[in-house]
Amino acid sequence: MRKPIIAGNWKMNKTIGEAKDFVEAFRVEVASVKDVEILLCPPYLAVHEVAQRCQGTNIAVAGQDVFWKESGAYTSQVSAKMLLDAGAEFTLIGHSETRGRFGKEDMTEGQFAFFAESDETVNCKIKVALAAGLKPIMCCGETYNERQAGNTDSVIKGQVKNGLADLTAEQVGGMVVAYEPVWAIGTGEVCSTPEAQRVCAMIRAKIAKLFGDVAAESVRIQYGGSVKPDNAKELLSQPDIDGALVGGASLKVPDFVGIIKAI
Ligand code: 13P
């Protein structure tokens, strides 16, 4: 039986003070929630503050990214060791916003590729995180153009195969994969429940093919993209959707609590 996992990705939102206020109110609201793993993914600067305030609660903390080297001359980057030291237990890796894929379109002229993430860097980051004892949540998802061109399945299968390359079945079985169609992120345009279930089942089948049935049965697969309290229940009741990765609706305590309680 896979334990559902609901994560709130705050992206570039909340100062340390705002994060503190959120956690103070939030932890009381979810204190009685059992059998659901709850994660908060604050911006790096608030990870320590949030982790301190979540100590002894049922809330764990995740980074939003991690670099693939242990230390050194990598200006602006954060290592797995630093995240663990600050109190994180998980980290997102390969979010579409760090892959440089936004909204309904791929990168257009005038948008800067401020992160040049590829399946290869995603794979390096996952390996470094696992080696350090930080649990990776690997994000994947197709853009609007890729879906329109009928390439959804091949894009996702490629991201899964290349992102998880060289890992053991045991490592993959302990991981979380988040399916986030890029066109559904922050747009209010949620993927239909049958389609989200279909893609999540396809991800599980691909993992079964690459790593075996045991890994496929234990890997947890989240859906992300415009998840709200009113659509969470239906999405989360699907057999291959083991949780949600929530952006905008995780910024307000009542909305995020509503999603968690929908399970
Ligand atoms: P929204 O819930 O705001 O669509 O964002 C989803 C997301 O990108 C979570 O990582």
mmCIF file of C-alpha atoms and ligand atoms in Angstrom:
data_model
loop_
_atom_site.group_PDB
_atom_site.id
_atom_site.type_symbol
_atom_site.label_atom_id
_atom_site.label_comp_id
_atom_site.label_asym_id
_atom_site.label_seq_id
_atom_site.Cartn_x
_atom_site.Cartn_y
_atom_site.Cartn_z
ATOM 1 C CA MET A 1 0.000 0.000 0.000
ATOM 2 C CA ARG A 2 1.537 3.307 -1.075
ATOM 3 C CA LYS A 3 1.274 6.171 1.398
ATOM 4 C CA PRO A 4 -0.204 9.269 -0.279
ATOM 5 C CA ILE A 5 2.170 12.234 -0.454
ATOM 6 C CA ILE A 6 1.011 15.831 -0.830
ATOM 7 C CA ALA A 7 3.639 18.513 -1.363
ATOM 8 C CA GLY A 8 3.279 22.286 -1.448
ATOM 9 C CA ASN A 9 5.782 23.925 -3.785
ATOM 10 C CA TRP A 10 5.960 27.579 -2.830
ATOM 11 C CA LYS A 11 8.252 28.434 -5.761
ATOM 12 C CA MET A 12 9.616 32.005 -5.373
ATOM 13 C CA ASN A 13 7.059 33.025 -2.739
ATOM 14 C CA LYS A 14 7.241 33.839 0.964
ATOM 15 C CA THR A 15 9.893 35.586 3.005
ATOM 16 C CA ILE A 16 11.180 33.894 6.144
ATOM 17 C CA GLY A 17 8.619 35.803 8.202
ATOM 18 C CA GLU A 18 5.754 34.831 5.898
ATOM 19 C CA ALA A 19 6.899 31.212 5.940
ATOM 20 C CA LYS A 20 6.949 31.252 9.729
ATOM 21 C CA ASP A 21 3.392 32.625 9.898
ATOM 22 C CA PHE A 22 2.180 29.981 7.436
ATOM 23 C CA VAL A 23 3.698 27.075 9.369
ATOM 24 C CA GLU A 24 2.368 28.306 12.722
ATOM 25 C CA ALA A 25 -1.200 28.226 11.386
ATOM 26 C CA PHE A 26 -0.791 25.202 9.104
ATOM 27 C CA ARG A 27 0.708 22.718 11.539
ATOM 28 C CA VAL A 28 -2.267 23.058 13.879
ATOM 29 C CA GLU A 29 -4.730 22.447 11.033
ATOM 30 C CA VAL A 30 -3.042 19.243 9.851
ATOM 31 C CA ALA A 31 -1.973 17.886 13.250
ATOM 32 C CA SER A 32 -4.689 15.218 13.201
ATOM 33 C CA VAL A 33 -3.984 14.073 9.616
ATOM 34 C CA LYS A 34 -2.704 10.514 9.511
ATOM 35 C CA ASP A 35 -1.659 8.211 6.679
ATOM 36 C CA VAL A 36 -0.704 11.108 4.396
ATOM 37 C CA GLU A 37 2.853 12.370 4.016
ATOM 38 C CA ILE A 38 2.794 16.174 3.993
ATOM 39 C CA LEU A 39 5.650 18.206 2.536
ATOM 40 C CA LEU A 40 6.430 21.883 2.263
ATOM 41 C CA CYS A 41 8.935 23.059 -0.369
ATOM 42 C CA PRO A 42 9.902 26.603 0.652
ATOM 43 C CA PRO A 43 12.466 28.760 -1.136
ATOM 44 C CA TYR A 44 16.000 27.886 0.019
ATOM 45 C CA LEU A 45 16.249 30.826 2.404
ATOM 46 C CA ALA A 46 13.240 29.650 4.390
ATOM 47 C CA VAL A 47 14.088 25.921 4.498
ATOM 48 C CA HIS A 48 15.800 26.105 7.864
ATOM 49 C CA GLU A 49 13.080 28.211 9.474
ATOM 50 C CA VAL A 50 10.294 25.949 8.171
ATOM 51 C CA ALA A 51 12.169 22.774 9.162
ATOM 52 C CA GLN A 52 12.719 24.079 12.680
ATOM 53 C CA ARG A 53 9.028 24.833 13.076
ATOM 54 C CA CYS A 54 7.995 21.459 11.630
ATOM 55 C CA GLN A 55 10.180 19.466 13.997
ATOM 56 C CA GLY A 56 8.109 16.914 15.891
ATOM 57 C CA THR A 57 5.113 17.412 13.568
ATOM 58 C CA ASN A 58 3.758 15.310 10.670
ATOM 59 C CA ILE A 59 5.174 17.799 8.118
ATOM 60 C CA ALA A 60 8.449 17.228 6.272
ATOM 61 C CA VAL A 61 10.454 19.765 4.283
ATOM 62 C CA ALA A 62 11.831 19.625 0.737
ATOM 63 C CA GLY A 63 14.172 21.798 -1.292
ATOM 64 C CA GLN A 64 13.029 22.997 -4.723
ATOM 65 C CA ASP A 65 16.233 21.878 -6.441
ATOM 66 C CA VAL A 66 19.752 20.665 -5.627
ATOM 67 C CA PHE A 67 23.074 20.906 -7.427
ATOM 68 C CA TRP A 68 24.902 17.814 -8.688
ATOM 69 C CA LYS A 69 28.266 18.554 -7.085
ATOM 70 C CA GLU A 70 29.076 18.130 -3.430
ATOM 71 C CA SER A 71 30.770 21.516 -3.010
ATOM 72 C CA GLY A 72 33.051 23.929 -4.808
ATOM 73 C CA ALA A 73 33.089 26.935 -7.094
ATOM 74 C CA TYR A 74 29.449 26.819 -8.238
ATOM 75 C CA THR A 75 28.119 30.289 -7.526
ATOM 76 C CA SER A 76 24.454 30.376 -6.501
ATOM 77 C CA GLN A 77 24.064 26.616 -6.145
ATOM 78 C CA VAL A 78 22.980 24.607 -3.103
ATOM 79 C CA SER A 79 24.243 21.117 -2.277
ATOM 80 C CA ALA A 80 22.425 18.075 -0.921
ATOM 81 C CA LYS A 81 24.483 18.296 2.274
ATOM 82 C CA MET A 82 23.391 21.916 2.803
ATOM 83 C CA LEU A 83 19.730 21.013 2.336
ATOM 84 C CA LEU A 84 19.979 18.119 4.784
ATOM 85 C CA ASP A 85 21.822 20.332 7.246
ATOM 86 C CA ALA A 86 19.027 22.919 7.003
ATOM 87 C CA GLY A 87 16.469 20.221 7.823
ATOM 88 C CA ALA A 88 15.173 19.089 4.426
ATOM 89 C CA GLU A 89 14.366 15.420 3.907
ATOM 90 C CA PHE A 90 13.298 15.602 0.234
ATOM 91 C CA THR A 91 14.061 17.738 -2.786
ATOM 92 C CA LEU A 92 12.282 18.487 -6.051
ATOM 93 C CA ILE A 93 14.417 17.819 -9.122
ATOM 94 C CA GLY A 94 13.673 18.700 -12.736
ATOM 95 C CA HIS A 95 10.648 20.951 -12.214
ATOM 96 C CA SER A 96 9.549 22.375 -15.561
ATOM 97 C CA GLU A 97 10.431 25.846 -14.301
ATOM 98 C CA THR A 98 14.029 24.763 -13.725
ATOM 99 C CA ARG A 99 13.985 22.939 -17.053
ATOM 100 C CA GLY A 100 13.076 26.325 -18.594
ATOM 101 C CA ARG A 101 9.642 25.223 -19.820
ATOM 102 C CA PHE A 102 6.882 27.668 -19.010
ATOM 103 C CA GLY A 103 3.141 28.011 -19.347
ATOM 104 C CA LYS A 104 1.537 27.000 -22.590
ATOM 105 C CA GLU A 105 4.568 27.519 -24.763
ATOM 106 C CA ASP A 106 8.105 26.343 -24.830
ATOM 107 C CA MET A 107 10.699 29.031 -24.305
ATOM 108 C CA THR A 108 9.894 31.939 -26.588
ATOM 109 C CA GLU A 109 12.056 34.834 -27.650
ATOM 110 C CA GLY A 110 12.415 37.297 -24.795
ATOM 111 C CA GLN A 111 12.315 34.634 -22.096
ATOM 112 C CA PHE A 112 15.710 33.776 -20.764
ATOM 113 C CA ALA A 113 16.775 30.208 -20.187
ATOM 114 C CA PHE A 114 17.779 30.986 -16.646
ATOM 115 C CA PHE A 115 18.173 27.308 -15.846
ATOM 116 C CA ALA A 116 19.367 24.975 -18.537
ATOM 117 C CA GLU A 117 18.096 21.747 -17.007
ATOM 118 C CA SER A 118 18.201 18.587 -19.109
ATOM 119 C CA ASP A 119 17.367 14.942 -18.434
ATOM 120 C CA GLU A 120 21.100 14.442 -17.930
ATOM 121 C CA THR A 121 21.384 17.111 -15.209
ATOM 122 C CA VAL A 122 18.200 15.765 -13.624
ATOM 123 C CA ASN A 123 19.803 12.329 -13.522
ATOM 124 C CA CYS A 124 23.036 13.692 -11.978
ATOM 125 C CA LYS A 125 21.058 15.559 -9.331
ATOM 126 C CA ILE A 126 19.017 12.468 -8.425
ATOM 127 C CA LYS A 127 22.186 10.417 -7.996
ATOM 128 C CA VAL A 128 23.820 13.042 -5.793
ATOM 129 C CA ALA A 129 20.683 13.437 -3.687
ATOM 130 C CA LEU A 130 20.330 9.673 -3.160
ATOM 131 C CA ALA A 131 24.008 9.299 -2.281
ATOM 132 C CA ALA A 132 23.632 12.019 0.362
ATOM 133 C CA GLY A 133 20.427 10.548 1.809
ATOM 134 C CA LEU A 134 18.092 13.212 0.406
ATOM 135 C CA LYS A 135 14.893 11.813 -1.150
ATOM 136 C CA PRO A 136 14.315 13.013 -4.726
ATOM 137 C CA ILE A 137 10.986 13.937 -6.271
ATOM 138 C CA MET A 138 11.595 13.843 -10.018
ATOM 139 C CA CYS A 139 9.251 16.047 -12.040
ATOM 140 C CA CYS A 140 8.282 15.320 -15.627
ATOM 141 C CA GLY A 141 5.676 16.659 -18.014
ATOM 142 C CA GLU A 142 4.930 17.655 -21.578
ATOM 143 C CA THR A 143 4.398 21.175 -22.929
ATOM 144 C CA TYR A 144 1.256 22.317 -24.725
ATOM 145 C CA ASN A 145 2.990 22.046 -28.101
ATOM 146 C CA GLU A 146 4.227 18.544 -27.369
ATOM 147 C CA ARG A 147 0.710 17.448 -26.404
ATOM 148 C CA GLN A 148 -0.814 19.067 -29.489
ATOM 149 C CA ALA A 149 1.716 17.257 -31.654
ATOM 150 C CA GLY A 150 0.697 13.915 -30.096
ATOM 151 C CA ASN A 151 4.058 13.473 -28.396
ATOM 152 C CA THR A 152 2.949 13.365 -24.750
ATOM 153 C CA ASP A 153 3.751 9.703 -24.158
ATOM 154 C CA SER A 154 7.120 9.699 -25.898
ATOM 155 C CA VAL A 155 8.211 12.889 -24.084
ATOM 156 C CA ILE A 156 7.262 11.489 -20.663
ATOM 157 C CA LYS A 157 8.774 8.068 -21.334
ATOM 158 C CA GLY A 158 12.022 9.742 -22.406
ATOM 159 C CA GLN A 159 12.134 11.923 -19.284
ATOM 160 C CA VAL A 160 11.494 8.892 -17.063
ATOM 161 C CA LYS A 161 14.051 6.672 -18.807
ATOM 162 C CA ASN A 162 16.813 9.280 -18.959
ATOM 163 C CA GLY A 163 16.109 10.893 -15.592
ATOM 164 C CA LEU A 164 16.256 7.541 -13.801
ATOM 165 C CA ALA A 165 19.160 6.106 -15.810
ATOM 166 C CA ASP A 166 21.603 3.842 -13.917
ATOM 167 C CA LEU A 167 19.546 3.789 -10.719
ATOM 168 C CA THR A 168 18.778 0.510 -8.959
ATOM 169 C CA ALA A 169 15.256 -0.899 -8.689
ATOM 170 C CA GLU A 170 15.428 -0.327 -4.946
ATOM 171 C CA GLN A 171 16.329 3.344 -5.383
ATOM 172 C CA VAL A 172 13.526 3.924 -7.873
ATOM 173 C CA GLY A 173 11.009 2.078 -5.704
ATOM 174 C CA GLY A 174 11.731 4.509 -2.864
ATOM 175 C CA MET A 175 11.331 7.578 -5.048
ATOM 176 C CA VAL A 176 8.545 9.970 -5.908
ATOM 177 C CA VAL A 177 7.821 10.969 -9.516
ATOM 178 C CA ALA A 178 5.615 14.000 -10.143
ATOM 179 C CA TYR A 179 3.686 14.204 -13.405
ATOM 180 C CA GLU A 180 3.134 17.890 -14.107
ATOM 181 C CA PRO A 181 1.832 18.754 -17.586
ATOM 182 C CA VAL A 182 3.489 22.111 -18.247
ATOM 183 C CA TRP A 183 0.318 23.592 -19.806
ATOM 184 C CA ALA A 184 -1.612 22.900 -16.576
ATOM 185 C CA ILE A 185 0.842 24.680 -14.260
ATOM 186 C CA GLY A 186 -0.451 27.961 -12.902
ATOM 187 C CA THR A 187 -3.029 28.208 -15.694
ATOM 188 C CA GLY A 188 -6.137 26.975 -13.882
ATOM 189 C CA GLU A 189 -6.451 24.453 -16.708
ATOM 190 C CA VAL A 190 -6.312 21.144 -14.868
ATOM 191 C CA CYS A 191 -5.624 17.946 -16.765
ATOM 192 C CA SER A 192 -8.789 15.818 -16.894
ATOM 193 C CA THR A 193 -8.857 13.102 -14.261
ATOM 194 C CA PRO A 194 -8.935 10.188 -16.750
ATOM 195 C CA GLU A 195 -5.992 11.664 -18.657
ATOM 196 C CA ALA A 196 -3.961 12.337 -15.495
ATOM 197 C CA GLN A 197 -4.642 8.737 -14.402
ATOM 198 C CA ARG A 198 -3.715 7.421 -17.856
ATOM 199 C CA VAL A 199 -0.350 9.220 -17.895
ATOM 200 C CA CYS A 200 0.469 8.260 -14.295
ATOM 201 C CA ALA A 201 -0.333 4.599 -15.119
ATOM 202 C CA MET A 202 1.879 4.873 -18.186
ATOM 203 C CA ILE A 203 4.742 6.188 -16.007
ATOM 204 C CA ARG A 204 4.269 3.228 -13.668
ATOM 205 C CA ALA A 205 4.262 0.799 -16.597
ATOM 206 C CA LYS A 206 7.456 2.359 -17.958
ATOM 207 C CA ILE A 207 9.103 1.986 -14.547
ATOM 208 C CA ALA A 208 7.944 -1.657 -14.422
ATOM 209 C CA LYS A 209 9.564 -2.251 -17.798
ATOM 210 C CA LEU A 210 12.832 -0.592 -16.769
ATOM 211 C CA PHE A 211 13.117 -1.614 -13.110
ATOM 212 C CA GLY A 212 10.617 -4.424 -12.491
ATOM 213 C CA ASP A 213 7.213 -4.806 -10.864
ATOM 214 C CA VAL A 214 8.349 -4.340 -7.265
ATOM 215 C CA ALA A 215 9.831 -0.900 -7.991
ATOM 216 C CA ALA A 216 6.762 0.070 -10.043
ATOM 217 C CA GLU A 217 4.363 -0.945 -7.293
ATOM 218 C CA SER A 218 6.182 1.016 -4.605
ATOM 219 C CA VAL A 219 7.218 4.219 -6.476
ATOM 220 C CA ARG A 220 4.812 7.028 -5.635
ATOM 221 C CA ILE A 221 3.474 9.121 -8.493
ATOM 222 C CA GLN A 222 2.022 12.575 -7.909
ATOM 223 C CA TYR A 223 -0.064 14.717 -10.215
ATOM 224 C CA GLY A 224 0.635 18.463 -10.308
ATOM 225 C CA GLY A 225 -0.910 21.354 -12.254
ATOM 226 C CA SER A 226 -3.756 23.561 -11.016
ATOM 227 C CA VAL A 227 -4.702 21.219 -8.158
ATOM 228 C CA LYS A 228 -7.296 22.959 -5.968
ATOM 229 C CA PRO A 229 -9.475 21.879 -3.040
ATOM 230 C CA ASP A 230 -12.422 21.290 -5.387
ATOM 231 C CA ASN A 231 -10.654 19.009 -7.881
ATOM 232 C CA ALA A 232 -8.271 17.232 -5.486
ATOM 233 C CA LYS A 233 -10.626 14.514 -4.330
ATOM 234 C CA GLU A 234 -11.357 13.173 -7.792
ATOM 235 C CA LEU A 235 -7.703 13.289 -8.883
ATOM 236 C CA LEU A 236 -6.442 11.703 -5.693
ATOM 237 C CA SER A 237 -8.926 8.839 -5.817
ATOM 238 C CA GLN A 238 -7.331 7.413 -8.976
ATOM 239 C CA PRO A 239 -5.434 4.124 -8.596
ATOM 240 C CA ASP A 240 -2.133 5.401 -10.015
ATOM 241 C CA ILE A 241 -2.186 8.917 -8.525
ATOM 242 C CA ASP A 242 -0.536 8.702 -5.125
ATOM 243 C CA GLY A 243 -0.557 12.372 -4.255
ATOM 244 C CA ALA A 244 -0.295 15.914 -5.507
ATOM 245 C CA LEU A 245 2.398 18.515 -6.089
ATOM 246 C CA VAL A 246 0.625 21.788 -5.470
ATOM 247 C CA GLY A 247 1.820 25.273 -6.416
ATOM 248 C CA GLY A 248 -0.520 28.251 -6.084
ATOM 249 C CA ALA A 249 -3.027 26.545 -3.790
ATOM 250 C CA SER A 250 -0.287 25.665 -1.291
ATOM 251 C CA LEU A 251 0.352 29.328 -0.499
ATOM 252 C CA LYS A 252 -2.805 29.779 1.553
ATOM 253 C CA VAL A 253 -3.416 27.636 4.619
ATOM 254 C CA PRO A 254 -7.156 26.932 4.034
ATOM 255 C CA ASP A 255 -6.608 25.922 0.386
ATOM 256 C CA PHE A 256 -3.710 23.607 1.124
ATOM 257 C CA VAL A 257 -5.469 22.072 4.120
ATOM 258 C CA GLY A 258 -8.538 21.540 1.911
ATOM 259 C CA ILE A 259 -6.456 19.553 -0.578
ATOM 260 C CA ILE A 260 -4.839 17.443 2.129
ATOM 261 C CA LYS A 261 -8.178 16.695 3.754
ATOM 262 C CA ALA A 262 -9.645 15.718 0.368
ATOM 263 C CA ILE A 263 -7.655 12.507 0.629
HETATM 264 P P1 13P B 1 0.067 25.180 -9.727
HETATM 265 O O1 13P B 1 -0.576 24.300 -8.674
HETATM 266 O O2 13P B 1 0.145 26.608 -9.320
HETATM 267 O O3 13P B 1 -0.530 24.938 -11.063
HETATM 268 O O4 13P B 1 1.612 24.704 -9.826
HETATM 269 C C1 13P B 1 1.902 23.361 -9.953
HETATM 270 C C2 13P B 1 3.362 23.184 -9.768
HETATM 271 O O5 13P B 1 4.151 23.584 -10.602
HETATM 272 C C3 13P B 1 3.826 22.527 -8.544
HETATM 273 O O6 13P B 1 5.167 22.213 -8.617
#
